[in-house]
Amino acid sequence: MTFETRVKIRLWVAIIFLVLGLLLMAVGFWGSVEYASGLGLGFCVIGVARIRQYGRIMRNRDRMKQQEIRETDERNVMLWNQARSLTFSFYILLTAAAIIVFSLLGMEPWIRLLSYQLIAVIIIYWICYWVIVRKH
Amino acid sequence: MENRIKEFRKEQGLTQDELASAVQVTRQTIISLENGRYDASLKLAHRIAAFFETTIETLFVFEEERI
């Protein structure tokens, strides 16, 4: 898939975001769901910002090339992956710490919720690992 | 890992930006490579070596890992 196609797909996703946002705002204004208009406004803002960003990239070849280089640059990719990996490690540690604190405070529902979440994340990690390992 | 990218680049009178564009990476990557803060992948090393019309061994100084 070329980078131009990828940008086009992102542009369509942004348009979908905008349409979804408008629909949610309409539901919020005329429907009974209170939080929908706020959520819709958020979707609209993200959608408009993304449409502007990708529209500018699509109109300018040099800008598109620069963006492609920025996104495929191996050092950038390494930095993103390292940051993500570190975030995951911190997330696991913080959640484990929170479970210990909540268990000392006797907050049973929170312990159960966090434990299930932690187990789910670890299972997802192993599934991802298994899928990636098969590719390489 | 040490390398001679800066030396080769200066020899050819290129800026970091020009080299970055030629090998399809950002200028920051060239800076990090020249400072020895980042080790290029085999693919990038090959691209840079091909650009300077030299070999990877000439461009990159491999040192035996000390344990």
Coordinates of N, CA and C in Angstrom, one line a residue:
Chain A
M1 N 0.8 -1.2 0.0 CA 0.0 0.0 0.0 C 0.9 1.3 0.0
T2 N 0.6 2.2 -0.9 CA 1.4 3.4 -1.0 C 1.0 4.3 0.1
F3 N 1.9 5.3 0.4 CA 1.7 6.2 1.5 C 0.5 7.1 1.1
E4 N 0.3 7.4 -0.2 CA -0.8 8.3 -0.6 C -2.1 7.6 -0.3
T5 N -2.2 6.3 -0.6 CA -3.4 5.5 -0.3 C -3.7 5.5 1.2
R6 N -2.6 5.4 2.0 CA -2.8 5.4 3.4 C -3.4 6.7 3.9
V7 N -2.8 7.8 3.3 CA -3.3 9.2 3.7 C -4.8 9.3 3.3
K8 N -5.1 8.8 2.1 CA -6.5 8.8 1.6 C -7.5 8.1 2.6
I9 N -7.0 6.9 3.0 CA -7.8 6.1 4.0 C -8.0 6.9 5.3
R10 N -6.9 7.6 5.8 CA -7.0 8.4 7.0 C -8.0 9.5 6.8
L11 N -7.9 10.1 5.6 CA -8.9 11.2 5.3 C -10.3 10.8 5.4
W12 N -10.6 9.6 4.9 CA -11.9 9.0 4.9 C -12.4 8.7 6.4
V13 N -11.4 8.2 7.1 CA -11.7 7.9 8.6 C -12.0 9.2 9.3
A14 N -11.3 10.3 8.9 CA -11.6 11.6 9.5 C -13.0 12.1 9.2
I15 N -13.3 11.9 7.9 CA -14.7 12.3 7.4 C -15.7 11.5 8.2
I16 N -15.5 10.2 8.4 CA -16.4 9.4 9.2 C -16.5 9.9 10.6
F17 N -15.4 10.3 11.2 CA -15.4 10.9 12.5 C -16.3 12.1 12.6
L18 N -16.1 13.0 11.6 CA -16.9 14.2 11.5 C -18.4 13.9 11.4
V19 N -18.8 13.0 10.6 CA -20.2 12.6 10.4 C -20.7 12.0 11.7
L20 N -19.9 11.1 12.3 CA -20.3 10.5 13.6 C -20.5 11.6 14.6
G21 N -19.6 12.5 14.6 CA -19.7 13.6 15.6 C -21.0 14.4 15.4
L22 N -21.3 14.7 14.1 CA -22.5 15.5 13.8 C -23.8 14.7 14.3
L23 N -23.7 13.4 14.0 CA -24.9 12.6 14.4 C -25.0 12.5 15.9
L24 N -23.9 12.4 16.6 CA -24.0 12.3 18.1 C -24.5 13.7 18.6
M25 N -24.0 14.8 18.0 CA -24.5 16.1 18.5 C -26.0 16.2 18.3
A26 N -26.5 15.7 17.1 CA -27.9 15.8 16.9 C -28.7 14.9 17.9
V27 N -28.1 13.8 18.2 CA -28.8 12.9 19.2 C -28.8 13.6 20.6
G28 N -27.7 14.3 20.9 CA -27.6 15.1 22.1 C -28.6 16.2 22.2
F29 N -28.7 16.9 21.1 CA -29.7 18.1 21.1 C -31.1 17.7 21.1
W30 N -31.4 16.7 20.3 CA -32.9 16.3 20.2 C -33.2 15.0 20.9
G31 N -32.2 14.2 21.3 CA -32.5 13.0 21.9 C -32.5 13.1 23.4
S32 N -32.4 11.9 24.1 CA -32.4 12.0 25.5 C -31.0 11.6 26.1
V33 N -30.0 11.4 25.2 CA -28.7 11.0 25.8 C -27.9 12.3 26.0
E34 N -27.7 12.6 27.3 CA -27.1 13.9 27.7 C -25.6 14.1 27.2
Y35 N -24.8 13.0 27.4 CA -23.4 13.2 27.1 C -23.1 13.2 25.6
A36 N -24.1 12.8 24.8 CA -23.9 12.7 23.3 C -23.4 13.9 22.7
S37 N -23.9 15.1 23.0 CA -23.5 16.3 22.3 C -22.0 16.7 22.6
G38 N -21.6 16.5 23.9 CA -20.2 16.7 24.2 C -19.3 15.8 23.5
L39 N -19.7 14.5 23.5 CA -18.9 13.5 22.8 C -18.8 13.8 21.3
G40 N -20.0 14.2 20.8 CA -20.1 14.5 19.3 C -19.2 15.7 19.0
L41 N -19.2 16.7 19.9 CA -18.4 17.9 19.6 C -16.9 17.5 19.6
G42 N -16.5 16.6 20.5 CA -15.1 16.1 20.5 C -14.8 15.4 19.2
F43 N -15.7 14.5 18.7 CA -15.5 13.8 17.4 C -15.4 14.8 16.3
C44 N -16.2 15.8 16.3 CA -16.2 16.8 15.2 C -14.9 17.6 15.2
V45 N -14.4 18.0 16.4 CA -13.1 18.7 16.5 C -12.0 17.8 15.9
I46 N -12.0 16.6 16.4 CA -10.9 15.7 15.9 C -11.1 15.5 14.3
G47 N -12.3 15.3 13.9 CA -12.5 15.1 12.5 C -12.1 16.2 11.6
V48 N -12.5 17.5 12.0 CA -12.1 18.7 11.3 C -10.6 18.9 11.3
A49 N -10.0 18.7 12.4 CA -8.5 18.9 12.5 C -7.8 17.9 11.6
R50 N -8.3 16.6 11.6 CA -7.6 15.6 10.8 C -7.9 15.9 9.3
I51 N -9.1 16.3 9.0 CA -9.4 16.6 7.5 C -8.5 17.7 7.0
R52 N -8.3 18.7 7.9 CA -7.4 19.8 7.5 C -6.0 19.3 7.3
Q53 N -5.5 18.5 8.3 CA -4.1 18.0 8.3 C -3.9 17.2 7.0
Y54 N -4.8 16.2 6.8 CA -4.5 15.3 5.6 C -4.8 16.0 4.3
G55 N -5.8 16.9 4.3 CA -6.1 17.7 3.1 C -4.8 18.5 2.7
R56 N -4.2 19.1 3.6 CA -2.9 19.8 3.3 C -1.9 18.9 2.8
I57 N -1.8 17.7 3.4 CA -0.7 16.8 2.9 C -1.1 16.3 1.5
M58 N -2.4 16.1 1.2 CA -2.8 15.6 -0.1 C -2.5 16.6 -1.2
R59 N -2.6 17.9 -0.8 CA -2.5 18.9 -1.9 C -1.0 19.2 -2.2
N60 N -0.1 18.9 -1.3 CA 1.3 19.2 -1.5 C 2.2 18.0 -1.5
R61 N 2.8 17.7 -2.7 CA 3.6 16.5 -2.9 C 4.8 16.5 -1.9
D62 N 5.5 17.7 -1.8 CA 6.7 17.8 -0.9 C 6.3 17.4 0.5
R63 N 5.2 18.0 0.9 CA 4.7 17.8 2.3 C 4.4 16.3 2.5
M64 N 3.8 15.7 1.5 CA 3.5 14.3 1.6 C 4.8 13.4 1.7
K65 N 5.8 13.8 0.9 CA 7.1 13.1 1.0 C 7.7 13.2 2.4
Q66 N 7.7 14.5 2.9 CA 8.2 14.7 4.2 C 7.5 13.9 5.3
Q67 N 6.2 13.9 5.2 CA 5.4 13.1 6.2 C 5.7 11.7 6.1
E68 N 5.8 11.2 4.9 CA 6.2 9.7 4.7 C 7.5 9.4 5.3
I69 N 8.5 10.3 5.1 CA 9.8 10.1 5.7 C 9.7 10.1 7.2
R70 N 9.0 11.1 7.7 CA 8.8 11.2 9.2 C 8.2 9.9 9.8
E71 N 7.2 9.4 9.1 CA 6.5 8.2 9.6 C 7.2 6.9 9.4
T72 N 8.1 6.9 8.4 CA 8.8 5.6 8.1 C 10.2 5.6 8.6
D73 N 10.7 6.8 9.1 CA 12.1 6.9 9.6 C 12.3 5.9 10.7
E74 N 13.3 5.0 10.5 CA 13.5 3.9 11.4 C 13.8 4.3 12.8
R75 N 14.5 5.5 13.0 CA 14.7 6.0 14.4 C 13.4 6.4 15.0
N76 N 12.6 7.1 14.3 CA 11.3 7.5 14.8 C 10.5 6.3 15.2
V77 N 10.5 5.3 14.3 CA 9.7 4.0 14.6 C 10.2 3.4 15.9
M78 N 11.6 3.4 16.0 CA 12.2 2.8 17.2 C 11.8 3.5 18.5
L79 N 11.8 4.9 18.4 CA 11.4 5.7 19.5 C 10.0 5.4 19.9
W80 N 9.1 5.4 18.9 CA 7.7 5.2 19.2 C 7.5 3.8 19.9
N81 N 8.2 2.8 19.3 CA 8.0 1.4 19.9 C 8.6 1.4 21.3
Q82 N 9.7 2.0 21.6 CA 10.3 2.0 22.9 C 9.4 2.7 23.9
A83 N 8.8 3.9 23.5 CA 7.9 4.6 24.4 C 6.7 3.8 24.7
R84 N 6.1 3.1 23.7 CA 5.0 2.2 23.9 C 5.3 1.1 24.8
S85 N 6.4 0.5 24.6 CA 6.8 -0.6 25.4 C 7.0 -0.2 26.9
L86 N 7.6 1.0 27.1 CA 7.9 1.5 28.4 C 6.5 1.8 29.1
T87 N 5.6 2.4 28.3 CA 4.3 2.7 28.8 C 3.6 1.5 29.3
F88 N 3.7 0.4 28.5 CA 3.1 -0.9 28.9 C 3.6 -1.4 30.2
S89 N 5.0 -1.3 30.4 CA 5.6 -1.8 31.6 C 5.1 -0.9 32.8
F90 N 5.1 0.4 32.6 CA 4.6 1.3 33.7 C 3.1 1.0 34.0
Y91 N 2.3 0.7 33.0 CA 0.9 0.4 33.2 C 0.8 -0.8 34.1
I92 N 1.5 -1.8 33.8 CA 1.4 -3.1 34.5 C 1.8 -2.8 36.0
L93 N 3.0 -2.1 36.2 CA 3.5 -1.9 37.5 C 2.5 -1.0 38.3
L94 N 1.9 0.1 37.7 CA 1.0 0.9 38.4 C -0.3 0.2 38.8
T95 N -0.8 -0.6 37.8 CA -2.0 -1.4 38.1 C -1.8 -2.4 39.2
A96 N -0.6 -3.0 39.2 CA -0.3 -4.0 40.3 C -0.2 -3.2 41.6
A97 N 0.4 -2.1 41.6 CA 0.5 -1.3 42.9 C -0.9 -0.9 43.3
A98 N -1.7 -0.5 42.4 CA -3.1 0.0 42.8 C -3.9 -1.2 43.4
I99 N -3.7 -2.4 42.8 CA -4.4 -3.6 43.3 C -4.0 -3.8 44.8
I100 N -2.7 -3.7 45.1 CA -2.1 -3.9 46.4 C -2.8 -2.8 47.4
V101 N -2.7 -1.6 46.9 CA -3.3 -0.5 47.8 C -4.8 -0.7 48.0
F102 N -5.5 -1.1 47.0 CA -7.0 -1.3 47.2 C -7.2 -2.5 48.1
S103 N -6.4 -3.5 48.0 CA -6.6 -4.7 48.8 C -6.3 -4.3 50.3
L104 N -5.4 -3.4 50.5 CA -5.1 -3.0 51.9 C -6.3 -2.2 52.4
L105 N -6.9 -1.4 51.5 CA -8.0 -0.6 51.9 C -9.4 -1.4 51.9
G106 N -9.3 -2.6 51.5 CA -10.5 -3.5 51.4 C -11.5 -3.0 50.4
M107 N -11.1 -2.5 49.3 CA -12.0 -2.0 48.3 C -12.2 -3.1 47.2
E108 N -13.0 -4.1 47.6 CA -13.2 -5.3 46.8 C -13.5 -5.1 45.3
P109 N -14.6 -4.3 45.0 CA -15.0 -4.2 43.6 C -13.8 -3.7 42.7
W110 N -13.1 -2.7 43.3 CA -12.0 -2.1 42.5 C -10.9 -3.2 42.2
I111 N -10.6 -4.0 43.3 CA -9.5 -5.0 43.1 C -9.9 -6.0 42.0
R112 N -11.2 -6.4 42.0 CA -11.7 -7.3 41.0 C -11.6 -6.7 39.6
L113 N -12.1 -5.5 39.5 CA -12.0 -4.8 38.2 C -10.6 -4.7 37.6
L114 N -9.7 -4.2 38.5 CA -8.3 -4.0 38.0 C -7.6 -5.3 37.7
S115 N -8.0 -6.3 38.5 CA -7.3 -7.7 38.3 C -7.8 -8.2 37.0
Y116 N -9.1 -8.1 36.7 CA -9.6 -8.6 35.4 C -8.9 -7.9 34.2
Q117 N -8.8 -6.6 34.4 CA -8.2 -5.7 33.4 C -6.8 -6.1 33.2
L118 N -6.0 -6.3 34.2 CA -4.6 -6.7 34.2 C -4.5 -8.1 33.4
I119 N -5.3 -9.0 33.8 CA -5.3 -10.4 33.2 C -5.6 -10.2 31.7
A120 N -6.6 -9.4 31.4 CA -7.0 -9.2 30.0 C -5.8 -8.7 29.2
V121 N -5.2 -7.7 29.7 CA -4.1 -7.0 29.0 C -2.9 -8.0 28.8
I122 N -2.6 -8.8 29.8 CA -1.6 -9.8 29.7 C -1.9 -10.9 28.6
I123 N -3.2 -11.3 28.6 CA -3.6 -12.3 27.6 C -3.5 -11.7 26.2
I124 N -3.9 -10.4 26.1 CA -3.8 -9.7 24.8 C -2.3 -9.6 24.3
Y125 N -1.5 -9.4 25.3 CA 0.0 -9.3 25.0 C 0.5 -10.6 24.5
W126 N 0.1 -11.7 25.1 CA 0.6 -13.0 24.6 C 0.0 -13.4 23.3
I127 N -1.3 -13.0 23.0 CA -1.9 -13.2 21.7 C -1.1 -12.4 20.6
C128 N -0.8 -11.2 20.9 CA -0.1 -10.3 20.0 C 1.3 -10.9 19.8
Y129 N 2.0 -11.4 20.8 CA 3.3 -11.9 20.7 C 3.3 -13.2 19.8
W130 N 2.3 -14.0 20.0 CA 2.1 -15.2 19.2 C 1.9 -14.9 17.8
V131 N 1.1 -13.9 17.5 CA 0.8 -13.5 16.1 C 2.1 -12.9 15.5
I132 N 2.8 -12.1 16.2 CA 4.1 -11.5 15.7 C 5.1 -12.5 15.4
V133 N 5.3 -13.4 16.4 CA 6.3 -14.5 16.3 C 6.1 -15.3 15.1
R134 N 4.9 -15.6 14.7 CA 4.6 -16.4 13.5 C 5.0 -15.7 12.2
K135 N 5.0 -14.4 12.3 CA 5.4 -13.6 11.1 C 6.9 -13.5 10.9
H136 N 7.7 -13.7 12.0 CA 9.2 -13.5 11.9 C 9.9 -14.8 12.1
Chain B
M1 N 28.0 2.3 18.1 CA 29.0 1.9 17.0 C 29.5 3.2 16.3
E2 N 30.8 3.2 16.1 CA 31.4 4.3 15.4 C 31.2 4.2 13.9
N3 N 31.1 5.4 13.3 CA 31.0 5.4 11.8 C 31.7 6.6 11.2
R4 N 31.8 6.5 9.9 CA 32.5 7.6 9.2 C 31.5 8.4 8.3
I5 N 30.3 8.5 8.7 CA 29.3 9.1 7.9 C 29.6 10.6 7.7
K6 N 29.9 11.2 8.8 CA 30.2 12.7 8.8 C 31.4 13.0 7.8
E7 N 32.4 12.1 7.9 CA 33.6 12.3 7.1 C 33.2 12.2 5.6
F8 N 32.4 11.2 5.3 CA 32.0 11.0 3.9 C 31.1 12.1 3.4
R9 N 30.2 12.5 4.3 CA 29.3 13.6 3.9 C 30.1 14.9 3.6
K10 N 31.0 15.2 4.5 CA 31.8 16.4 4.4 C 32.6 16.4 3.1
E11 N 33.2 15.2 2.8 CA 34.0 15.0 1.6 C 33.2 15.4 0.4
Q12 N 31.9 15.0 0.4 CA 31.1 15.3 -0.8 C 30.4 16.6 -0.7
G13 N 30.7 17.4 0.3 CA 30.1 18.7 0.5 C 28.6 18.7 0.7
L14 N 28.1 17.7 1.4 CA 26.6 17.6 1.6 C 26.2 18.1 3.0
T15 N 25.0 18.7 3.1 CA 24.5 19.0 4.4 C 23.8 17.8 4.9
Q16 N 23.5 17.8 6.2 CA 22.8 16.7 6.9 C 21.4 16.5 6.2
D17 N 20.8 17.7 5.9 CA 19.4 17.6 5.3 C 19.5 16.9 3.9
E18 N 20.5 17.3 3.1 CA 20.6 16.6 1.8 C 20.9 15.1 1.9
L19 N 21.7 14.8 2.8 CA 22.0 13.3 3.0 C 20.7 12.6 3.5
A20 N 20.0 13.3 4.4 CA 18.8 12.7 4.9 C 17.8 12.5 3.8
S21 N 17.6 13.5 3.0 CA 16.7 13.3 1.8 C 17.1 12.2 0.9
A22 N 18.4 12.1 0.7 CA 18.9 11.1 -0.3 C 18.7 9.7 0.2
V23 N 18.8 9.5 1.6 CA 18.6 8.1 2.1 C 17.3 7.9 2.8
Q24 N 16.4 8.9 2.6 CA 15.0 8.8 3.0 C 14.8 8.6 4.5
V25 N 15.6 9.4 5.3 CA 15.4 9.5 6.7 C 15.3 10.9 7.1
T26 N 15.0 11.2 8.4 CA 14.9 12.5 8.9 C 16.3 13.0 9.2
R27 N 16.4 14.4 9.3 CA 17.7 15.0 9.6 C 18.2 14.5 11.0
Q28 N 17.2 14.4 11.9 CA 17.5 14.0 13.2 C 18.2 12.6 13.3
T29 N 17.8 11.8 12.4 CA 18.4 10.4 12.3 C 19.9 10.5 11.9
I30 N 20.2 11.4 10.9 CA 21.5 11.6 10.5 C 22.4 12.2 11.6
I31 N 21.8 13.1 12.4 CA 22.5 13.7 13.5 C 22.9 12.6 14.5
S32 N 21.9 11.8 14.9 CA 22.1 10.8 15.9 C 23.1 9.7 15.4
L33 N 23.1 9.4 14.1 CA 24.0 8.5 13.5 C 25.4 9.0 13.6
E34 N 25.6 10.3 13.2 CA 26.9 10.9 13.3 C 27.5 11.1 14.7
N35 N 26.6 11.3 15.6 CA 27.0 11.4 17.0 C 27.2 10.1 17.7
G36 N 26.8 9.0 17.0 CA 27.0 7.6 17.5 C 25.9 7.3 18.6
R37 N 24.9 8.1 18.6 CA 23.8 7.8 19.6 C 22.8 6.8 19.1
Y38 N 22.8 6.5 17.8 CA 21.9 5.6 17.2 C 22.6 4.7 16.2
D39 N 22.4 3.4 16.2 CA 23.0 2.5 15.3 C 22.0 2.2 14.2
A40 N 22.4 2.4 12.9 CA 21.6 2.1 11.8 C 21.2 0.7 11.6
S41 N 20.0 0.4 11.1 CA 19.7 -1.0 10.8 C 20.5 -1.4 9.5
L42 N 20.5 -2.7 9.3 CA 21.3 -3.2 8.1 C 20.8 -2.5 6.8
K43 N 19.5 -2.4 6.7 CA 18.9 -1.8 5.6 C 19.4 -0.3 5.3
L44 N 19.3 0.5 6.4 CA 19.8 1.9 6.3 C 21.3 1.9 6.1
A45 N 22.0 1.1 6.8 CA 23.5 1.1 6.6 C 23.8 0.8 5.1
H46 N 23.0 -0.2 4.5 CA 23.2 -0.5 3.1 C 22.9 0.7 2.2
R47 N 21.8 1.4 2.6 CA 21.4 2.5 1.7 C 22.4 3.6 1.8
I48 N 23.0 3.9 3.0 CA 24.0 5.0 3.1 C 25.2 4.6 2.4
A49 N 25.6 3.3 2.6 CA 26.9 2.9 1.9 C 26.7 2.9 0.4
A50 N 25.5 2.5 -0.1 CA 25.3 2.6 -1.6 C 25.3 4.0 -2.0
F51 N 24.8 4.9 -1.2 CA 24.8 6.4 -1.6 C 26.2 6.9 -1.8
F52 N 27.1 6.5 -0.8 CA 28.4 7.0 -0.9 C 29.3 6.1 -1.7
E53 N 28.7 5.1 -2.4 CA 29.4 4.2 -3.2 C 30.6 3.6 -2.5
T54 N 30.3 3.1 -1.4 CA 31.4 2.4 -0.6 C 30.7 1.1 0.1
T55 N 31.5 0.5 0.9 CA 31.0 -0.7 1.6 C 30.5 -0.4 3.0
I56 N 29.7 -1.2 3.5 CA 29.2 -1.0 4.9 C 30.4 -1.1 5.9
E57 N 31.4 -2.0 5.6 CA 32.5 -2.2 6.5 C 33.4 -0.9 6.5
T58 N 33.5 -0.2 5.4 CA 34.3 1.0 5.3 C 33.6 2.1 6.1
L59 N 32.3 2.1 6.0 CA 31.5 3.2 6.6 C 31.3 3.0 8.1
F60 N 31.1 1.8 8.5 CA 30.8 1.5 9.9 C 31.9 0.7 10.6
V61 N 32.3 1.2 11.8 CA 33.4 0.5 12.5 C 32.8 -0.5 13.5
F62 N 32.9 -1.8 13.1 CA 32.4 -2.8 14.0 C 33.4 -3.1 15.1
E63 N 33.0 -3.0 16.3 CA 34.0 -3.4 17.4 C 33.4 -4.6 18.1
E64 N 34.3 -5.5 18.5 CA 33.9 -6.7 19.2 C 33.3 -6.3 20.6
E65 N 32.1 -6.9 20.8 CA 31.5 -6.5 22.1 C 32.3 -7.0 23.3
R66 N 32.5 -6.0 24.2 CA 33.3 -6.4 25.4 C 32.3 -6.8 26.5
I67 N 32.5 -7.9 27.1 CA 31.6 -8.4 28.2 C 32.3 -8.2 29.5

